Amino acid sequence: MKKVIAHSLREKADEVAFNFSRKDRPGNVSGETFRVDSIHPLSESTAYVHFKKNTGKIAVAFFYYINMNGGMWQYFFPTYDHCIGAEKLRDILHDAEQKNFKYNFQSNE
């Protein structure tokens, strides 16, 4: 991961922790606070962030970098259903690559 992207990931993770720690945040009925416990790169453009809550619980968010408008990190808190869907997506992308490969050898005329 490039240094500038790693730094922007850290900034985004800190921003998420701050926003989720807001006492007036909808859904924050117990007044939980979040802090970044650790950041784990998964690839050049993905990572997961381990948040520690003041309740002792943890939360895990998946972050992904989108290279548009100067680049930005987005995130969500995945569930098991997200993981199952992502595993299936791998197969679908593989199938698309297999079907598209032959078009590399056709002329554009």
Short mmCIF file of N, CA, C and O in Angstrom, two decimals:
data_model
loop_
_atom_site.label_atom_id
_atom_site.label_comp_id
_atom_site.label_asym_id
_atom_site.label_seq_id
_atom_site.Cartn_x
_atom_site.Cartn_y
_atom_site.Cartn_z
N MET A 1 0.86 -1.17 0.00
CA MET A 1 0.00 0.00 0.00
C MET A 1 0.91 1.23 0.00
O MET A 1 1.85 1.31 0.79
N LYS A 2 0.61 2.17 -0.87
CA LYS A 2 1.40 3.39 -0.94
C LYS A 2 1.24 4.19 0.34
O LYS A 2 0.19 4.18 0.98
N LYS A 3 2.31 4.90 0.69
CA LYS A 3 2.34 5.64 1.95
C LYS A 3 1.19 6.64 2.07
O LYS A 3 0.53 6.72 3.10
N VAL A 4 0.93 7.40 1.00
CA VAL A 4 -0.13 8.42 1.06
C VAL A 4 -1.50 7.76 1.25
O VAL A 4 -2.35 8.28 1.97
N ILE A 5 -1.70 6.60 0.64
CA ILE A 5 -2.98 5.88 0.79
C ILE A 5 -3.09 5.30 2.19
O ILE A 5 -4.17 5.32 2.80
N ALA A 6 -1.99 4.80 2.73
CA ALA A 6 -1.99 4.27 4.10
C ALA A 6 -2.33 5.38 5.10
O ALA A 6 -3.12 5.17 6.04
N HIS A 7 -1.76 6.56 4.89
CA HIS A 7 -2.06 7.68 5.80
C HIS A 7 -3.52 8.09 5.71
O HIS A 7 -4.16 8.40 6.72
N SER A 8 -4.06 8.10 4.48
CA SER A 8 -5.47 8.47 4.33
C SER A 8 -6.38 7.41 4.93
O SER A 8 -7.46 7.73 5.44
N LEU A 9 -5.96 6.16 4.91
CA LEU A 9 -6.72 5.10 5.58
C LEU A 9 -6.76 5.35 7.08
O LEU A 9 -7.83 5.27 7.71
N ARG A 10 -5.63 5.67 7.66
CA ARG A 10 -5.58 5.95 9.09
C ARG A 10 -6.49 7.13 9.44
O ARG A 10 -7.23 7.09 10.42
N GLU A 11 -6.45 8.17 8.64
CA GLU A 11 -7.30 9.34 8.87
C GLU A 11 -8.78 8.96 8.80
O GLU A 11 -9.58 9.40 9.64
N LYS A 12 -9.14 8.15 7.80
CA LYS A 12 -10.54 7.74 7.64
C LYS A 12 -10.96 6.86 8.82
O LYS A 12 -12.07 7.02 9.35
N ALA A 13 -10.12 5.97 9.26
CA ALA A 13 -10.44 5.11 10.40
C ALA A 13 -10.66 5.94 11.66
O ALA A 13 -11.61 5.70 12.42
N ASP A 14 -9.81 6.93 11.88
CA ASP A 14 -9.98 7.82 13.03
C ASP A 14 -11.28 8.62 12.93
O ASP A 14 -11.98 8.82 13.92
N GLU A 15 -11.61 9.05 11.70
CA GLU A 15 -12.86 9.78 11.48
C GLU A 15 -14.07 8.90 11.79
O GLU A 15 -15.03 9.34 12.43
N VAL A 16 -14.02 7.65 11.37
CA VAL A 16 -15.12 6.71 11.64
C VAL A 16 -15.26 6.50 13.15
O VAL A 16 -16.37 6.54 13.69
N ALA A 17 -14.14 6.31 13.84
CA ALA A 17 -14.19 6.13 15.30
C ALA A 17 -14.81 7.36 15.96
O ALA A 17 -15.66 7.23 16.84
N PHE A 18 -14.41 8.53 15.53
CA PHE A 18 -14.97 9.77 16.08
C PHE A 18 -16.47 9.84 15.85
O PHE A 18 -17.25 10.12 16.77
N ASN A 19 -16.89 9.61 14.60
CA ASN A 19 -18.31 9.71 14.25
C ASN A 19 -19.16 8.68 14.98
O ASN A 19 -20.27 8.98 15.42
N PHE A 20 -18.67 7.46 15.12
CA PHE A 20 -19.44 6.43 15.81
C PHE A 20 -19.44 6.65 17.32
O PHE A 20 -20.28 6.07 18.02
N SER A 21 -18.56 7.46 17.82
CA SER A 21 -18.50 7.76 19.26
C SER A 21 -19.40 8.91 19.66
O SER A 21 -19.56 9.18 20.86
N ARG A 22 -20.01 9.57 18.70
CA ARG A 22 -20.88 10.70 19.03
C ARG A 22 -22.06 10.23 19.87
O ARG A 22 -22.76 9.28 19.53
N LYS A 23 -22.27 10.90 20.97
CA LYS A 23 -23.38 10.55 21.89
C LYS A 23 -24.74 10.75 21.22
O LYS A 23 -25.69 10.05 21.54
N ASP A 24 -24.82 11.71 20.27
CA ASP A 24 -26.09 12.00 19.61
C ASP A 24 -26.28 11.20 18.31
O ASP A 24 -27.24 11.43 17.58
N ARG A 25 -25.40 10.23 18.05
CA ARG A 25 -25.53 9.44 16.83
C ARG A 25 -26.76 8.55 16.92
O ARG A 25 -26.95 7.86 17.91
N PRO A 26 -27.60 8.57 15.88
CA PRO A 26 -28.75 7.66 15.89
C PRO A 26 -28.27 6.21 16.04
O PRO A 26 -27.31 5.79 15.41
N GLY A 27 -28.92 5.48 16.91
CA GLY A 27 -28.55 4.09 17.16
C GLY A 27 -27.54 3.91 18.28
O GLY A 27 -27.28 2.80 18.72
N ASN A 28 -26.97 5.00 18.76
CA ASN A 28 -25.99 4.90 19.85
C ASN A 28 -26.70 5.10 21.19
O ASN A 28 -26.38 6.00 21.96
N VAL A 29 -27.67 4.22 21.46
CA VAL A 29 -28.50 4.39 22.65
C VAL A 29 -27.72 4.17 23.95
O VAL A 29 -28.07 4.73 24.98
N SER A 30 -26.66 3.37 23.89
CA SER A 30 -25.89 3.11 25.11
C SER A 30 -24.69 4.05 25.26
O SER A 30 -23.93 3.93 26.21
N GLY A 31 -24.53 4.98 24.31
CA GLY A 31 -23.43 5.94 24.41
C GLY A 31 -22.06 5.34 24.23
O GLY A 31 -21.09 5.81 24.84
N GLU A 32 -21.95 4.33 23.40
CA GLU A 32 -20.65 3.68 23.18
C GLU A 32 -19.66 4.64 22.52
O GLU A 32 -20.04 5.52 21.76
N THR A 33 -18.40 4.43 22.83
CA THR A 33 -17.33 5.14 22.14
C THR A 33 -16.46 4.11 21.44
O THR A 33 -16.36 2.96 21.88
N PHE A 34 -15.86 4.53 20.33
CA PHE A 34 -15.01 3.67 19.52
C PHE A 34 -13.61 4.27 19.47
O PHE A 34 -13.45 5.49 19.47
N ARG A 35 -12.62 3.40 19.42
CA ARG A 35 -11.26 3.85 19.12
C ARG A 35 -10.62 2.83 18.20
O ARG A 35 -10.96 1.63 18.23
N VAL A 36 -9.74 3.30 17.33
CA VAL A 36 -9.04 2.41 16.42
C VAL A 36 -8.07 1.59 17.25
O VAL A 36 -7.19 2.14 17.92
N ASP A 37 -8.24 0.29 17.23
CA ASP A 37 -7.33 -0.61 17.93
C ASP A 37 -6.19 -1.04 17.02
O ASP A 37 -5.03 -1.02 17.42
N SER A 38 -6.52 -1.40 15.78
CA SER A 38 -5.49 -1.79 14.81
C SER A 38 -6.04 -1.72 13.40
O SER A 38 -7.25 -1.81 13.19
N ILE A 39 -5.14 -1.55 12.45
CA ILE A 39 -5.47 -1.51 11.02
C ILE A 39 -4.69 -2.61 10.34
O ILE A 39 -3.49 -2.75 10.56
N HIS A 40 -5.40 -3.38 9.49
CA HIS A 40 -4.79 -4.54 8.85
C HIS A 40 -4.99 -4.47 7.33
O HIS A 40 -6.09 -4.72 6.84
N PRO A 41 -3.93 -4.13 6.57
CA PRO A 41 -4.06 -4.12 5.12
C PRO A 41 -4.33 -5.54 4.61
O PRO A 41 -3.75 -6.51 5.11
N LEU A 42 -5.22 -5.64 3.64
CA LEU A 42 -5.51 -6.93 3.00
C LEU A 42 -4.97 -6.96 1.57
O LEU A 42 -4.69 -8.02 1.04
N SER A 43 -4.85 -5.79 0.96
CA SER A 43 -4.31 -5.64 -0.40
C SER A 43 -3.93 -4.18 -0.57
O SER A 43 -3.99 -3.42 0.39
N GLU A 44 -3.58 -3.80 -1.80
CA GLU A 44 -3.26 -2.40 -2.07
C GLU A 44 -4.42 -1.46 -1.78
O GLU A 44 -4.22 -0.31 -1.46
N SER A 45 -5.65 -1.97 -1.91
CA SER A 45 -6.80 -1.08 -1.81
C SER A 45 -7.88 -1.56 -0.85
O SER A 45 -8.99 -1.06 -0.86
N THR A 46 -7.54 -2.51 0.00
CA THR A 46 -8.51 -2.98 1.00
C THR A 46 -7.81 -3.20 2.34
O THR A 46 -6.61 -3.47 2.40
N ALA A 47 -8.60 -3.09 3.39
CA ALA A 47 -8.07 -3.31 4.75
C ALA A 47 -9.26 -3.57 5.67
O ALA A 47 -10.40 -3.28 5.32
N TYR A 48 -8.96 -4.11 6.83
CA TYR A 48 -9.99 -4.12 7.86
C TYR A 48 -9.45 -3.37 9.06
O TYR A 48 -8.24 -3.32 9.30
N VAL A 49 -10.37 -2.73 9.77
CA VAL A 49 -10.01 -1.96 10.95
C VAL A 49 -10.72 -2.57 12.14
O VAL A 49 -11.93 -2.82 12.11
N HIS A 50 -9.95 -2.83 13.17
CA HIS A 50 -10.43 -3.40 14.42
C HIS A 50 -10.65 -2.22 15.38
O HIS A 50 -9.72 -1.49 15.70
N PHE A 51 -11.91 -2.01 15.75
CA PHE A 51 -12.26 -0.95 16.69
C PHE A 51 -12.52 -1.55 18.05
O PHE A 51 -13.13 -2.61 18.17
N LYS A 52 -12.08 -0.87 19.07
CA LYS A 52 -12.36 -1.26 20.46
C LYS A 52 -13.40 -0.29 21.01
O LYS A 52 -13.26 0.92 20.87
N LYS A 53 -14.45 -0.85 21.61
CA LYS A 53 -15.50 -0.02 22.20
C LYS A 53 -15.24 0.12 23.70
O LYS A 53 -14.60 -0.74 24.31
N ASN A 54 -15.77 1.17 24.29
CA ASN A 54 -15.60 1.37 25.73
C ASN A 54 -16.33 0.30 26.54
O ASN A 54 -16.06 0.13 27.73
N THR A 55 -17.20 -0.47 25.90
CA THR A 55 -17.92 -1.55 26.58
C THR A 55 -17.08 -2.82 26.65
O THR A 55 -17.52 -3.80 27.26
N GLY A 56 -15.92 -2.82 26.00
CA GLY A 56 -15.08 -4.01 25.93
C GLY A 56 -15.32 -4.80 24.66
O GLY A 56 -14.51 -5.65 24.30
N LYS A 57 -16.42 -4.51 23.97
CA LYS A 57 -16.71 -5.20 22.72
C LYS A 57 -15.82 -4.66 21.61
O LYS A 57 -15.19 -3.60 21.75
N ILE A 58 -15.76 -5.41 20.50
CA ILE A 58 -15.01 -4.97 19.33
C ILE A 58 -15.96 -4.86 18.15
O ILE A 58 -17.05 -5.44 18.14
N ALA A 59 -15.54 -4.10 17.17
CA ALA A 59 -16.26 -3.98 15.91
C ALA A 59 -15.21 -4.06 14.81
O ALA A 59 -14.08 -3.58 14.97
N VAL A 60 -15.56 -4.67 13.70
CA VAL A 60 -14.65 -4.82 12.57
C VAL A 60 -15.31 -4.20 11.35
O VAL A 60 -16.45 -4.53 11.00
N ALA A 61 -14.58 -3.29 10.71
CA ALA A 61 -15.07 -2.64 9.49
C ALA A 61 -14.15 -2.99 8.33
O ALA A 61 -12.93 -3.09 8.50
N PHE A 62 -14.75 -3.18 7.17
CA PHE A 62 -14.02 -3.43 5.94
C PHE A 62 -13.88 -2.11 5.19
O PHE A 62 -14.88 -1.42 4.94
N PHE A 63 -12.66 -1.72 4.87
CA PHE A 63 -12.39 -0.48 4.15
C PHE A 63 -11.89 -0.82 2.75
O PHE A 63 -11.11 -1.76 2.58
N TYR A 64 -12.35 -0.05 1.77
CA TYR A 64 -11.91 -0.24 0.40
C TYR A 64 -11.67 1.13 -0.24
O TYR A 64 -12.41 2.07 -0.01
N TYR A 65 -10.59 1.20 -1.00
CA TYR A 65 -10.15 2.46 -1.61
C TYR A 65 -10.70 2.56 -3.02
O TYR A 65 -10.59 1.62 -3.81
N ILE A 66 -11.31 3.69 -3.33
CA ILE A 66 -11.84 3.96 -4.67
C ILE A 66 -10.99 5.08 -5.27
O ILE A 66 -10.91 6.17 -4.69
N ASN A 67 -10.39 4.81 -6.40
CA ASN A 67 -9.48 5.77 -7.03
C ASN A 67 -10.26 6.67 -7.99
O ASN A 67 -10.19 6.52 -9.20
N MET A 68 -11.04 7.59 -7.43
CA MET A 68 -11.76 8.58 -8.23
C MET A 68 -11.80 9.89 -7.46
O MET A 68 -11.76 9.88 -6.23
N ASN A 69 -11.83 10.99 -8.17
CA ASN A 69 -11.84 12.32 -7.53
C ASN A 69 -10.70 12.47 -6.53
O ASN A 69 -10.91 12.97 -5.43
N GLY A 70 -9.53 11.98 -6.87
CA GLY A 70 -8.39 12.08 -5.98
C GLY A 70 -8.26 10.91 -5.02
O GLY A 70 -7.32 10.83 -4.26
N GLY A 71 -9.21 9.99 -5.05
CA GLY A 71 -9.16 8.80 -4.21
C GLY A 71 -9.86 9.00 -2.88
O GLY A 71 -9.83 10.08 -2.31
N MET A 72 -10.54 7.95 -2.43
CA MET A 72 -11.24 8.02 -1.15
C MET A 72 -11.44 6.61 -0.58
O MET A 72 -11.55 5.64 -1.33
N TRP A 73 -11.47 6.55 0.71
CA TRP A 73 -11.78 5.30 1.41
C TRP A 73 -13.26 5.27 1.74
O TRP A 73 -13.82 6.26 2.20
N GLN A 74 -13.87 4.13 1.51
CA GLN A 74 -15.23 3.85 1.93
C GLN A 74 -15.17 2.66 2.88
O GLN A 74 -14.15 1.96 2.93
N TYR A 75 -16.23 2.39 3.59
CA TYR A 75 -16.21 1.29 4.55
C TYR A 75 -17.62 0.80 4.83
O TYR A 75 -18.60 1.46 4.52
N PHE A 76 -17.68 -0.38 5.42
CA PHE A 76 -18.92 -0.89 6.00
C PHE A 76 -18.55 -1.93 7.04
O PHE A 76 -17.42 -2.42 7.08
N PHE A 77 -19.49 -2.22 7.91
CA PHE A 77 -19.30 -3.24 8.93
C PHE A 77 -19.92 -4.53 8.39
O PHE A 77 -21.14 -4.67 8.37
N PRO A 78 -19.08 -5.46 7.92
CA PRO A 78 -19.62 -6.64 7.24
C PRO A 78 -20.26 -7.64 8.20
O PRO A 78 -19.93 -7.70 9.39
N THR A 79 -21.17 -8.41 7.62
CA THR A 79 -21.80 -9.53 8.32
C THR A 79 -21.35 -10.81 7.62
O THR A 79 -20.69 -10.78 6.58
N TYR A 80 -21.74 -11.94 8.17
CA TYR A 80 -21.42 -13.21 7.53
C TYR A 80 -22.03 -13.26 6.12
O TYR A 80 -21.43 -13.81 5.20
N ASP A 81 -23.21 -12.71 5.95
CA ASP A 81 -23.85 -12.69 4.63
C ASP A 81 -22.99 -11.95 3.61
O ASP A 81 -22.90 -12.36 2.45
N HIS A 82 -22.36 -10.85 4.01
CA HIS A 82 -21.47 -10.13 3.10
C HIS A 82 -20.31 -11.03 2.67
O HIS A 82 -19.92 -11.03 1.50
N CYS A 83 -19.77 -11.77 3.61
CA CYS A 83 -18.63 -12.65 3.31
C CYS A 83 -19.03 -13.74 2.32
O CYS A 83 -18.29 -14.05 1.38
N ILE A 84 -20.21 -14.31 2.51
CA ILE A 84 -20.69 -15.35 1.60
C ILE A 84 -20.87 -14.76 0.20
O ILE A 84 -20.47 -15.36 -0.81
N GLY A 85 -21.45 -13.57 0.12
CA GLY A 85 -21.62 -12.92 -1.17
C GLY A 85 -20.30 -12.61 -1.85
O GLY A 85 -20.15 -12.79 -3.06
N ALA A 86 -19.31 -12.17 -1.08
CA ALA A 86 -18.00 -11.86 -1.65
C ALA A 86 -17.32 -13.12 -2.16
O ALA A 86 -16.65 -13.09 -3.21
N GLU A 87 -17.48 -14.21 -1.47
CA GLU A 87 -16.91 -15.48 -1.94
C GLU A 87 -17.54 -15.88 -3.27
O GLU A 87 -16.84 -16.33 -4.18
N LYS A 88 -18.82 -15.71 -3.41
CA LYS A 88 -19.51 -16.03 -4.67
C LYS A 88 -19.07 -15.08 -5.77
O LYS A 88 -18.90 -15.50 -6.92
N LEU A 89 -18.87 -13.82 -5.44
CA LEU A 89 -18.44 -12.84 -6.44
C LEU A 89 -17.11 -13.24 -7.06
O LEU A 89 -16.90 -13.04 -8.26
N ARG A 90 -16.24 -13.83 -6.29
CA ARG A 90 -14.95 -14.31 -6.82
C ARG A 90 -15.18 -15.27 -7.97
O ARG A 90 -14.54 -15.19 -9.02
N ASP A 91 -16.11 -16.20 -7.81
CA ASP A 91 -16.41 -17.17 -8.87
C ASP A 91 -17.00 -16.48 -10.10
O ASP A 91 -16.68 -16.83 -11.24
N ILE A 92 -17.87 -15.52 -9.88
CA ILE A 92 -18.52 -14.81 -10.99
C ILE A 92 -17.48 -14.01 -11.78
O ILE A 92 -17.50 -14.02 -13.02
N LEU A 93 -16.57 -13.34 -11.08
CA LEU A 93 -15.52 -12.59 -11.77
C LEU A 93 -14.59 -13.52 -12.55
O LEU A 93 -14.15 -13.20 -13.66
N HIS A 94 -14.31 -14.68 -11.99
CA HIS A 94 -13.49 -15.67 -12.69
C HIS A 94 -14.18 -16.13 -13.98
O HIS A 94 -13.56 -16.21 -15.03
N ASP A 95 -15.46 -16.41 -13.90
CA ASP A 95 -16.22 -16.82 -15.09
C ASP A 95 -16.21 -15.73 -16.15
O ASP A 95 -16.05 -16.01 -17.35
N ALA A 96 -16.38 -14.48 -15.74
CA ALA A 96 -16.36 -13.37 -16.69
C ALA A 96 -15.00 -13.28 -17.37
O ALA A 96 -14.91 -13.05 -18.59
N GLU A 97 -13.94 -13.45 -16.62
CA GLU A 97 -12.59 -13.40 -17.19
C GLU A 97 -12.40 -14.52 -18.21
O GLU A 97 -11.83 -14.31 -19.29
N GLN A 98 -12.90 -15.70 -17.91
CA GLN A 98 -12.80 -16.83 -18.84
C GLN A 98 -13.55 -16.53 -20.14
O GLN A 98 -13.06 -16.81 -21.23
N LYS A 99 -14.74 -15.98 -20.03
CA LYS A 99 -15.55 -15.68 -21.21
C LYS A 99 -14.97 -14.52 -22.02
O LYS A 99 -15.07 -14.50 -23.24
N ASN A 100 -14.36 -13.55 -21.36
CA ASN A 100 -13.82 -12.38 -22.04
C ASN A 100 -12.47 -12.62 -22.70
O ASN A 100 -12.08 -11.88 -23.60
N PHE A 101 -11.73 -13.61 -22.26
CA PHE A 101 -10.36 -13.81 -22.72
C PHE A 101 -10.27 -13.89 -24.25
O PHE A 101 -9.39 -13.29 -24.86
N LYS A 102 -11.18 -14.61 -24.88
CA LYS A 102 -11.12 -14.80 -26.34
C LYS A 102 -11.21 -13.48 -27.10
O LYS A 102 -10.69 -13.36 -28.21
N TYR A 103 -11.83 -12.46 -26.51
CA TYR A 103 -11.98 -11.19 -27.21
C TYR A 103 -10.65 -10.42 -27.33
O TYR A 103 -10.56 -9.46 -28.08
N ASN A 104 -9.63 -10.86 -26.63
CA ASN A 104 -8.32 -10.25 -26.75
C ASN A 104 -7.65 -10.58 -28.08
O ASN A 104 -6.65 -9.96 -28.43
N PHE A 105 -8.20 -11.55 -28.81
CA PHE A 105 -7.56 -12.02 -30.03
C PHE A 105 -8.39 -11.75 -31.28
O PHE A 105 -8.09 -12.21 -32.35
N GLN A 106 -9.46 -10.99 -31.14
CA GLN A 106 -10.29 -10.62 -32.29
C GLN A 106 -9.87 -9.24 -32.78
O GLN A 106 -9.51 -8.37 -31.98
N SER A 107 -9.97 -9.06 -34.08
CA SER A 107 -9.64 -7.74 -34.62
C SER A 107 -10.83 -6.80 -34.40
O SER A 107 -11.96 -7.22 -34.29
N ASN A 108 -10.54 -5.52 -34.33
CA ASN A 108 -11.59 -4.52 -34.11
C ASN A 108 -12.21 -4.04 -35.41
O ASN A 108 -12.89 -3.03 -35.42
N GLU A 109 -11.91 -4.68 -36.50
CA GLU A 109 -12.43 -4.23 -37.81
C GLU A 109 -13.81 -4.74 -38.08
O GLU A 109 -14.27 -5.71 -37.70
#
